[in-house]
mmCIF file of C-alpha atoms in Angstrom:
data_model
loop_
_atom_site.group_PDB
_atom_site.id
_atom_site.type_symbol
_atom_site.label_atom_id
_atom_site.label_comp_id
_atom_site.label_asym_id
_atom_site.label_seq_id
_atom_site.Cartn_x
_atom_site.Cartn_y
_atom_site.Cartn_z
ATOM 1 C CA MET A 1422 -10.082 8.542 -28.535
ATOM 2 C CA ARG A 1423 -10.507 5.974 -31.169
ATOM 3 C CA LEU A 1424 -8.253 3.422 -30.542
ATOM 4 C CA VAL A 1425 -7.311 -0.026 -32.756
ATOM 5 C CA PHE A 1426 -5.072 -2.018 -30.634
ATOM 6 C CA ALA A 1427 -2.802 -4.058 -33.224
ATOM 7 C CA GLY A 1428 -1.079 -7.355 -30.785
ATOM 8 C CA THR A 1429 -0.712 -11.357 -30.993
ATOM 9 C CA PRO A 1430 1.080 -12.708 -27.878
ATOM 10 C CA ALA A 1431 0.288 -13.128 -24.105
ATOM 11 C CA PRO A 1432 2.105 -10.836 -23.015
ATOM 12 C CA ALA A 1433 0.124 -8.243 -24.968
ATOM 13 C CA VAL A 1434 -3.050 -9.397 -23.097
ATOM 14 C CA PRO A 1435 -2.693 -7.043 -20.055
ATOM 15 C CA SER A 1436 -1.998 -3.756 -22.921
ATOM 16 C CA LEU A 1437 -5.670 -4.474 -24.384
ATOM 17 C CA ASP A 1438 -6.740 -5.226 -21.066
ATOM 18 C CA ALA A 1439 -5.547 -1.076 -20.021
ATOM 19 C CA LEU A 1440 -6.699 -0.024 -22.416
ATOM 20 C CA VAL A 1441 -10.440 -1.845 -22.481
ATOM 21 C CA ALA A 1442 -11.200 -0.590 -19.294
ATOM 22 C CA SER A 1443 -10.045 3.126 -20.257
ATOM 23 C CA PRO A 1444 -11.941 5.762 -20.667
ATOM 24 C CA HIS A 1445 -10.832 5.783 -24.328
ATOM 25 C CA GLU A 1446 -12.457 3.589 -27.121
ATOM 26 C CA VAL A 1447 -11.223 0.359 -28.417
ATOM 27 C CA VAL A 1448 -12.991 0.218 -31.952
ATOM 28 C CA ALA A 1449 -11.221 -3.278 -33.103
ATOM 29 C CA VAL A 1450 -8.069 -5.034 -32.944
ATOM 30 C CA VAL A 1451 -5.369 -6.482 -35.432
ATOM 31 C CA THR A 1452 -3.446 -9.604 -34.890
ATOM 32 C CA ARG A 1453 -1.624 -12.134 -36.847
ATOM 33 C CA PRO A 1454 -4.056 -15.086 -38.740
ATOM 34 C CA ASP A 1455 -4.445 -18.208 -37.249
ATOM 35 C CA ALA A 1456 -1.213 -20.803 -37.889
ATOM 36 C CA ARG A 1457 -0.539 -24.115 -36.879
ATOM 37 C CA ALA A 1458 2.071 -25.118 -34.136
ATOM 38 C CA GLY A 1459 3.162 -27.022 -30.908
ATOM 39 C CA ARG A 1460 3.612 -31.588 -32.435
ATOM 40 C CA GLY A 1461 0.049 -31.964 -33.559
ATOM 41 C CA ARG A 1462 0.058 -28.977 -35.995
ATOM 42 C CA GLY A 1463 -2.863 -27.915 -35.181
ATOM 43 C CA VAL A 1464 -4.549 -24.624 -36.064
ATOM 44 C CA VAL A 1465 -3.855 -22.125 -33.306
ATOM 45 C CA THR A 1466 -5.634 -18.389 -32.168
ATOM 46 C CA SER A 1467 -3.132 -15.876 -30.767
ATOM 47 C CA PRO A 1468 -4.232 -15.228 -27.297
ATOM 48 C CA VAL A 1469 -4.678 -11.717 -28.246
ATOM 49 C CA ARG A 1470 -7.905 -12.582 -30.341
ATOM 50 C CA GLN A 1471 -8.937 -15.042 -28.207
ATOM 51 C CA ARG A 1472 -9.101 -12.094 -26.108
ATOM 52 C CA ALA A 1473 -10.984 -9.768 -28.134
ATOM 53 C CA GLU A 1474 -12.817 -12.190 -28.572
ATOM 54 C CA GLU A 1475 -14.365 -13.111 -25.331
ATOM 55 C CA LEU A 1476 -14.426 -9.176 -24.585
ATOM 56 C CA GLY A 1477 -16.449 -8.830 -28.277
ATOM 57 C CA ILE A 1478 -14.527 -6.769 -30.614
ATOM 58 C CA GLU A 1479 -14.037 -6.615 -33.692
ATOM 59 C CA VAL A 1480 -11.006 -8.334 -35.127
ATOM 60 C CA LEU A 1481 -8.737 -8.262 -37.756
ATOM 61 C CA THR A 1482 -6.134 -10.753 -39.136
ATOM 62 C CA PRO A 1483 -4.931 -9.440 -42.515
ATOM 63 C CA ASP A 1484 -1.406 -11.786 -44.191
ATOM 64 C CA ARG A 1485 -0.404 -8.536 -44.288
ATOM 65 C CA PRO A 1486 -0.910 -5.360 -43.573
ATOM 66 C CA ARG A 1487 -0.306 -3.428 -46.621
ATOM 67 C CA ASP A 1488 -3.589 -5.729 -47.778
ATOM 68 C CA PRO A 1489 -6.266 -3.941 -49.888
ATOM 69 C CA ASP A 1490 -9.162 -5.190 -47.665
ATOM 70 C CA PHE A 1491 -7.589 -4.765 -44.263
ATOM 71 C CA LEU A 1492 -6.692 -0.883 -45.396
ATOM 72 C CA ASP A 1493 -10.058 0.173 -46.537
ATOM 73 C CA ARG A 1494 -11.090 -1.370 -43.365
ATOM 74 C CA LEU A 1495 -9.229 1.388 -41.014
ATOM 75 C CA ARG A 1496 -9.996 4.025 -43.084
ATOM 76 C CA GLU A 1497 -13.762 3.668 -42.490
ATOM 77 C CA ILE A 1498 -12.923 2.519 -38.899
ATOM 78 C CA ALA A 1499 -10.655 5.650 -38.583
ATOM 79 C CA PRO A 1500 -8.975 5.475 -35.423
ATOM 80 C CA ASP A 1501 -7.157 8.418 -33.504
ATOM 81 C CA ALA A 1502 -4.141 6.139 -33.274
ATOM 82 C CA CYS A 1503 -3.378 2.410 -33.083
ATOM 83 C CA PRO A 1504 -1.523 0.924 -29.995
ATOM 84 C CA VAL A 1505 0.667 -1.550 -30.349
ATOM 85 C CA VAL A 1506 2.426 -4.625 -28.381
ATOM 86 C CA ALA A 1507 4.740 -7.406 -30.612
ATOM 87 C CA TYR A 1508 1.931 -7.621 -33.263
ATOM 88 C CA GLY A 1509 4.875 -9.490 -35.237
ATOM 89 C CA ALA A 1510 4.336 -7.561 -38.296
ATOM 90 C CA LEU A 1511 5.505 -4.425 -40.377
ATOM 91 C CA ILE A 1512 3.595 -1.393 -40.925
ATOM 92 C CA PRO A 1513 4.013 -0.093 -44.085
ATOM 93 C CA PRO A 1514 3.665 3.549 -44.456
ATOM 94 C CA VAL A 1515 0.227 2.831 -45.909
ATOM 95 C CA ALA A 1516 -0.805 1.825 -43.082
ATOM 96 C CA LEU A 1517 1.054 3.945 -41.225
ATOM 97 C CA ASP A 1518 -0.080 7.154 -41.647
ATOM 98 C CA ILE A 1519 -3.741 6.095 -41.627
ATOM 99 C CA PRO A 1520 -4.335 7.551 -38.126
ATOM 100 C CA ARG A 1521 -3.667 10.471 -36.642
ATOM 101 C CA HIS A 1522 -1.922 10.129 -33.926
ATOM 102 C CA GLY A 1523 0.161 7.200 -35.644
ATOM 103 C CA TRP A 1524 1.247 4.318 -34.923
ATOM 104 C CA VAL A 1525 2.413 3.272 -31.085
ATOM 105 C CA ASN A 1526 4.731 0.821 -30.234
ATOM 106 C CA LEU A 1527 5.214 -0.093 -26.472
ATOM 107 C CA HIS A 1528 8.628 -1.364 -26.220
ATOM 108 C CA PHE A 1529 10.375 -4.312 -24.220
ATOM 109 C CA SER A 1530 13.749 -2.153 -23.201
ATOM 110 C CA LEU A 1531 14.949 1.530 -22.567
ATOM 111 C CA LEU A 1532 15.562 2.448 -26.311
ATOM 112 C CA PRO A 1533 17.644 2.699 -27.956
ATOM 113 C CA ALA A 1534 18.990 -0.258 -26.078
ATOM 114 C CA TRP A 1535 18.017 -3.220 -27.703
ATOM 115 C CA ARG A 1536 16.050 -2.006 -30.529
ATOM 116 C CA GLY A 1537 14.132 -5.667 -32.619
ATOM 117 C CA ALA A 1538 12.070 -8.204 -31.187
ATOM 118 C CA ALA A 1539 13.909 -10.091 -28.705
ATOM 119 C CA PRO A 1540 14.875 -7.160 -26.430
ATOM 120 C CA VAL A 1541 14.412 -8.904 -22.799
ATOM 121 C CA GLN A 1542 16.292 -12.285 -23.526
ATOM 122 C CA HIS A 1543 18.968 -10.210 -24.695
ATOM 123 C CA ALA A 1544 18.583 -8.202 -21.844
ATOM 124 C CA VAL A 1545 18.975 -10.883 -19.439
ATOM 125 C CA MET A 1546 21.835 -12.378 -22.077
ATOM 126 C CA ALA A 1547 23.354 -9.285 -21.734
ATOM 127 C CA GLY A 1548 23.556 -9.506 -17.889
ATOM 128 C CA ASP A 1549 21.861 -5.558 -17.876
ATOM 129 C CA GLU A 1550 20.744 -5.326 -14.507
ATOM 130 C CA VAL A 1551 17.958 -2.082 -15.871
ATOM 131 C CA THR A 1552 16.052 -2.736 -18.553
ATOM 132 C CA GLY A 1553 12.717 -1.183 -19.080
ATOM 133 C CA ALA A 1554 9.755 -0.243 -21.427
ATOM 134 C CA THR A 1555 9.028 2.693 -24.288
ATOM 135 C CA THR A 1556 6.766 4.067 -25.788
ATOM 136 C CA PHE A 1557 7.404 5.329 -29.666
ATOM 137 C CA ARG A 1558 6.229 6.714 -32.457
ATOM 138 C CA ILE A 1559 6.668 3.928 -34.592
ATOM 139 C CA GLU A 1560 8.022 5.016 -38.576
ATOM 140 C CA ALA A 1561 9.868 3.509 -41.021
ATOM 141 C CA GLY A 1562 12.935 2.158 -39.331
ATOM 142 C CA LEU A 1563 13.800 -0.781 -36.554
ATOM 143 C CA ASP A 1564 12.549 0.630 -33.401
ATOM 144 C CA THR A 1565 14.350 3.988 -34.498
ATOM 145 C CA GLY A 1566 11.027 6.240 -33.855
ATOM 146 C CA PRO A 1567 10.416 9.499 -31.267
ATOM 147 C CA VAL A 1568 9.822 8.387 -27.530
ATOM 148 C CA PHE A 1569 6.489 9.338 -25.704
ATOM 149 C CA GLY A 1570 7.674 7.815 -22.103
ATOM 150 C CA LEU A 1571 9.330 5.195 -21.262
ATOM 151 C CA MET A 1572 9.584 2.959 -17.593
ATOM 152 C CA THR A 1573 12.484 1.040 -15.546
ATOM 153 C CA GLU A 1574 12.576 -1.717 -14.096
ATOM 154 C CA ARG A 1575 14.917 -4.056 -11.905
ATOM 155 C CA ILE A 1576 16.528 -6.654 -13.520
ATOM 156 C CA ARG A 1577 16.742 -9.689 -10.179
ATOM 157 C CA PRO A 1578 19.662 -11.948 -10.127
ATOM 158 C CA ARG A 1579 17.186 -15.334 -10.737
ATOM 159 C CA ASP A 1580 14.934 -13.988 -13.119
ATOM 160 C CA THR A 1581 14.371 -15.719 -16.769
ATOM 161 C CA SER A 1582 13.745 -13.924 -19.991
ATOM 162 C CA GLY A 1583 9.930 -15.149 -19.364
ATOM 163 C CA ASP A 1584 9.640 -13.589 -15.041
ATOM 164 C CA LEU A 1585 11.307 -10.283 -16.218
ATOM 165 C CA LEU A 1586 8.441 -10.477 -19.979
ATOM 166 C CA HIS A 1587 5.418 -10.467 -17.323
ATOM 167 C CA ARG A 1588 6.800 -7.740 -15.083
ATOM 168 C CA LEU A 1589 7.213 -5.275 -18.268
ATOM 169 C CA ALA A 1590 3.661 -5.958 -19.753
ATOM 170 C CA GLU A 1591 1.718 -5.312 -16.625
ATOM 171 C CA GLY A 1592 3.965 -2.519 -16.277
ATOM 172 C CA GLY A 1593 4.049 -1.118 -19.919
ATOM 173 C CA ALA A 1594 0.180 -1.400 -19.981
ATOM 174 C CA ALA A 1595 -0.258 1.562 -17.563
ATOM 175 C CA LEU A 1596 2.685 2.858 -19.593
ATOM 176 C CA LEU A 1597 0.697 2.747 -22.932
ATOM 177 C CA VAL A 1598 -2.546 3.870 -21.426
ATOM 178 C CA ALA A 1599 -0.717 6.755 -20.195
ATOM 179 C CA THR A 1600 0.763 7.624 -23.247
ATOM 180 C CA MET A 1601 -2.614 7.284 -24.673
ATOM 181 C CA ASP A 1602 -3.894 9.802 -22.396
ATOM 182 C CA GLY A 1603 -1.092 12.489 -22.576
ATOM 183 C CA LEU A 1604 -2.035 12.468 -26.808
ATOM 184 C CA ALA A 1605 -5.568 12.916 -26.502
ATOM 185 C CA ASP A 1606 -5.404 15.950 -23.891
ATOM 186 C CA GLY A 1607 -2.056 16.769 -26.700
ATOM 187 C CA SER A 1608 0.412 17.370 -23.173
ATOM 188 C CA LEU A 1609 2.809 14.828 -24.315
ATOM 189 C CA THR A 1610 5.318 15.491 -26.996
ATOM 190 C CA PRO A 1611 7.483 12.362 -28.774
ATOM 191 C CA VAL A 1612 11.378 13.347 -27.821
ATOM 192 C CA PRO A 1613 13.828 11.803 -30.958
ATOM 193 C CA GLN A 1614 15.826 8.915 -29.561
ATOM 194 C CA ALA A 1615 19.322 9.257 -28.623
ATOM 195 C CA THR A 1616 22.057 8.220 -31.527
ATOM 196 C CA ASP A 1617 24.069 6.741 -28.845
ATOM 197 C CA GLY A 1618 24.065 3.616 -26.925
ATOM 198 C CA VAL A 1619 22.364 1.777 -29.596
ATOM 199 C CA SER A 1620 22.001 -2.017 -29.574
ATOM 200 C CA LEU A 1621 20.214 -4.619 -31.458
ATOM 201 C CA ALA A 1622 18.031 -7.047 -30.138
ATOM 202 C CA PRO A 1623 17.225 -10.124 -32.758
ATOM 203 C CA LYS A 1624 14.813 -12.483 -32.884
ATOM 204 C CA ILE A 1625 16.388 -15.753 -30.844
ATOM 205 C CA GLU A 1626 16.393 -18.961 -33.098
ATOM 206 C CA VAL A 1627 16.964 -22.472 -31.473
ATOM 207 C CA ALA A 1628 20.480 -23.040 -32.716
ATOM 208 C CA ASP A 1629 21.417 -19.402 -30.488
ATOM 209 C CA ALA A 1630 20.111 -21.649 -27.324
ATOM 210 C CA GLN A 1631 21.942 -24.426 -27.195
ATOM 211 C CA VAL A 1632 24.966 -23.303 -24.481
ATOM 212 C CA ARG A 1633 28.009 -22.947 -24.623
ATOM 213 C CA TRP A 1634 29.811 -24.428 -22.341
ATOM 214 C CA ASP A 1635 33.407 -23.208 -23.207
ATOM 215 C CA ARG A 1636 32.356 -19.956 -22.318
ATOM 216 C CA PRO A 1637 32.323 -19.018 -18.197
ATOM 217 C CA ALA A 1638 29.660 -19.912 -15.673
ATOM 218 C CA VAL A 1639 28.201 -16.877 -15.307
ATOM 219 C CA ALA A 1640 28.064 -16.565 -19.172
ATOM 220 C CA VAL A 1641 26.444 -19.776 -19.258
ATOM 221 C CA ASP A 1642 23.753 -19.118 -16.210
ATOM 222 C CA ARG A 1643 22.945 -16.092 -18.201
ATOM 223 C CA GLN A 1644 22.271 -17.585 -21.441
ATOM 224 C CA VAL A 1645 19.880 -20.316 -20.356
ATOM 225 C CA ARG A 1646 17.433 -17.942 -17.734
ATOM 226 C CA GLY A 1647 17.516 -15.326 -21.357
ATOM 227 C CA CYS A 1648 16.392 -18.510 -23.264
ATOM 228 C CA THR A 1649 13.845 -19.512 -20.750
ATOM 229 C CA PRO A 1650 11.137 -20.283 -21.284
ATOM 230 C CA ALA A 1651 11.496 -20.168 -25.042
ATOM 231 C CA PRO A 1652 13.143 -21.041 -27.152
ATOM 232 C CA GLY A 1653 14.962 -23.079 -24.148
ATOM 233 C CA ALA A 1654 18.085 -23.627 -23.265
ATOM 234 C CA TRP A 1655 19.254 -27.179 -24.257
ATOM 235 C CA SER A 1656 22.386 -29.384 -25.317
ATOM 236 C CA THR A 1657 22.926 -32.695 -26.578
ATOM 237 C CA PHE A 1658 24.177 -35.849 -24.193
ATOM 238 C CA ARG A 1659 24.862 -39.180 -25.784
ATOM 239 C CA GLU A 1660 23.498 -37.131 -29.015
ATOM 240 C CA THR A 1661 20.472 -36.544 -27.696
ATOM 241 C CA ARG A 1662 18.983 -33.556 -27.389
ATOM 242 C CA VAL A 1663 17.704 -32.356 -24.152
ATOM 243 C CA LYS A 1664 16.403 -29.698 -22.595
ATOM 244 C CA LEU A 1665 17.763 -27.305 -19.775
ATOM 245 C CA LEU A 1666 15.925 -25.108 -16.807
ATOM 246 C CA PRO A 1667 17.473 -22.737 -15.363
ATOM 247 C CA VAL A 1668 20.766 -23.675 -13.984
ATOM 248 C CA PHE A 1669 23.243 -23.096 -10.996
ATOM 249 C CA PRO A 1670 26.074 -21.164 -10.561
ATOM 250 C CA GLU A 1671 28.473 -22.748 -8.263
ATOM 251 C CA PRO A 1672 31.260 -21.196 -6.920
ATOM 252 C CA ALA A 1673 31.892 -22.335 -3.644
ATOM 253 C CA TYR A 1674 31.818 -26.035 -6.000
ATOM 254 C CA ALA A 1675 35.088 -28.443 -3.866
ATOM 255 C CA GLY A 1676 34.447 -31.435 -6.571
ATOM 256 C CA PRO A 1677 36.881 -32.873 -8.657
ATOM 257 C CA SER A 1678 38.247 -30.116 -12.106
ATOM 258 C CA LEU A 1679 35.691 -30.408 -14.883
ATOM 259 C CA ALA A 1680 36.112 -29.344 -18.314
ATOM 260 C CA PRO A 1681 33.803 -27.298 -20.605
ATOM 261 C CA GLY A 1682 30.137 -29.912 -20.408
ATOM 262 C CA GLU A 1683 31.410 -32.649 -18.251
ATOM 263 C CA LEU A 1684 29.251 -33.567 -16.407
ATOM 264 C CA VAL A 1685 29.272 -35.431 -12.511
ATOM 265 C CA ALA A 1686 26.569 -36.535 -10.394
ATOM 266 C CA GLY A 1687 25.615 -37.184 -6.955
ATOM 267 C CA LYS A 1688 22.917 -38.348 -4.910
ATOM 268 C CA ARG A 1689 21.661 -35.192 -4.851
ATOM 269 C CA ALA A 1690 23.137 -32.731 -7.390
ATOM 270 C CA VAL A 1691 24.344 -32.863 -10.819
ATOM 271 C CA HIS A 1692 27.203 -30.202 -11.285
ATOM 272 C CA VAL A 1693 29.092 -29.111 -15.486
ATOM 273 C CA GLY A 1694 31.895 -27.796 -16.206
ATOM 274 C CA THR A 1695 32.381 -24.598 -17.610
ATOM 275 C CA GLY A 1696 34.726 -22.545 -19.382
ATOM 276 C CA GLY A 1697 35.536 -20.818 -16.160
ATOM 277 C CA GLY A 1698 33.566 -22.195 -12.969
ATOM 278 C CA VAL A 1699 30.419 -24.891 -12.610
ATOM 279 C CA VAL A 1700 27.277 -24.828 -12.472
ATOM 280 C CA ARG A 1701 24.910 -27.119 -11.109
ATOM 281 C CA LEU A 1702 21.798 -28.307 -13.075
ATOM 282 C CA SER A 1703 17.469 -27.759 -11.334
ATOM 283 C CA ALA A 1704 16.085 -29.431 -14.490
ATOM 284 C CA VAL A 1705 16.055 -31.645 -17.603
ATOM 285 C CA GLN A 1706 13.693 -31.833 -19.910
ATOM 286 C CA PRO A 1707 14.944 -34.955 -22.452
ATOM 287 C CA HIS A 1708 13.999 -35.196 -25.702
ATOM 288 C CA GLY A 1709 9.974 -36.035 -26.117
ATOM 289 C CA LYS A 1710 10.100 -36.847 -22.049
ATOM 290 C CA LYS A 1711 8.568 -34.945 -19.370
ATOM 291 C CA GLU A 1712 10.440 -32.103 -16.995
ATOM 292 C CA MET A 1713 12.030 -33.650 -14.218
ATOM 293 C CA ALA A 1714 15.353 -33.009 -11.888
ATOM 294 C CA ALA A 1715 18.227 -33.055 -12.907
ATOM 295 C CA ALA A 1716 19.102 -35.837 -10.268
ATOM 296 C CA ASP A 1717 15.964 -38.274 -11.273
ATOM 297 C CA TRP A 1718 17.283 -37.437 -15.384
ATOM 298 C CA ALA A 1719 21.172 -38.688 -14.298
ATOM 299 C CA ARG A 1720 20.111 -41.434 -12.370
ATOM 300 C CA GLY A 1721 18.195 -42.962 -14.996
ATOM 301 C CA VAL A 1722 21.400 -42.310 -17.476
ATOM 302 C CA ARG A 1723 24.229 -43.438 -15.625
ATOM 303 C CA ILE A 1724 25.780 -40.564 -16.145
ATOM 304 C CA ASP A 1725 29.563 -41.992 -16.621
ATOM 305 C CA VAL A 1726 33.137 -41.132 -15.389
ATOM 306 C CA GLY A 1727 34.432 -37.853 -18.040
ATOM 307 C CA GLU A 1728 31.265 -37.863 -19.961
ATOM 308 C CA ARG A 1729 29.631 -34.733 -21.253
ATOM 309 C CA PHE A 1730 27.094 -32.055 -22.616
ATOM 310 C CA SER A 1731 28.702 -31.303 -26.633
ATOM 311 C CA HIS A 1732 29.139 -27.749 -26.969
ATOM 312 C CA GLU A 1733 30.068 -27.642 -30.418
#
């Protein structure tokens, strides 16, 4: 089939590579326009655009997928299908109708669970034991279209959302190619999603990543891993923001009793109280500084007895 691939971030690149290596023809790539990012606010090109240009594939970067020039070019290309992985913009009905097999999204959850922008982060934070990826035909609703196929992936006890997303991006690429194969030979029939088991996964904002120390240790652990690497879990110490790398619940902790957010620093470990139990910090990144071991940070700031991270 003739394909126009739509995607933007790094997790979409394995799917682009897999489709290029398949019998199908990737005629063009659609990705979000270059944008300013980082501390220097420099203009950054999307990972998908970078890879497409390396492969010599035409790149389309409409401000909006309803732009007339983009729609005209898509009609000229006349793709059989438009596979999508984390493109980052809603596809309007006028565009959905152009390819004969529609737009087929690879979504990193077992739909109808975790519909939305951050399914992997929400699965980790919720403590799910199994997740996966689903291919489905895009329609007007939010991740509500009929399903072509799925794969499952176990969530490991120490997975961050970054760890899990990496595995899903690799495994999901094979699923997306298999879905294109099935559409090409007519062996796939989409199945409507179940009406029960629906959950939503809205984008995780920076404010959502502030650690709530009044929650139990297991919930703190999941929150931090779910927000790693993005947007990054954080707390405030002496009114200054500190980024937190994954923490470790310590059920065998035998030190002094700690209130939620209260810190105690030893020579080799830093512990923090929660709403139920204690966690050990692994590494931190103070604002404007490099990542460092928690014990090194504690020695530098000289934590006083009773000092704590804020959780307000």
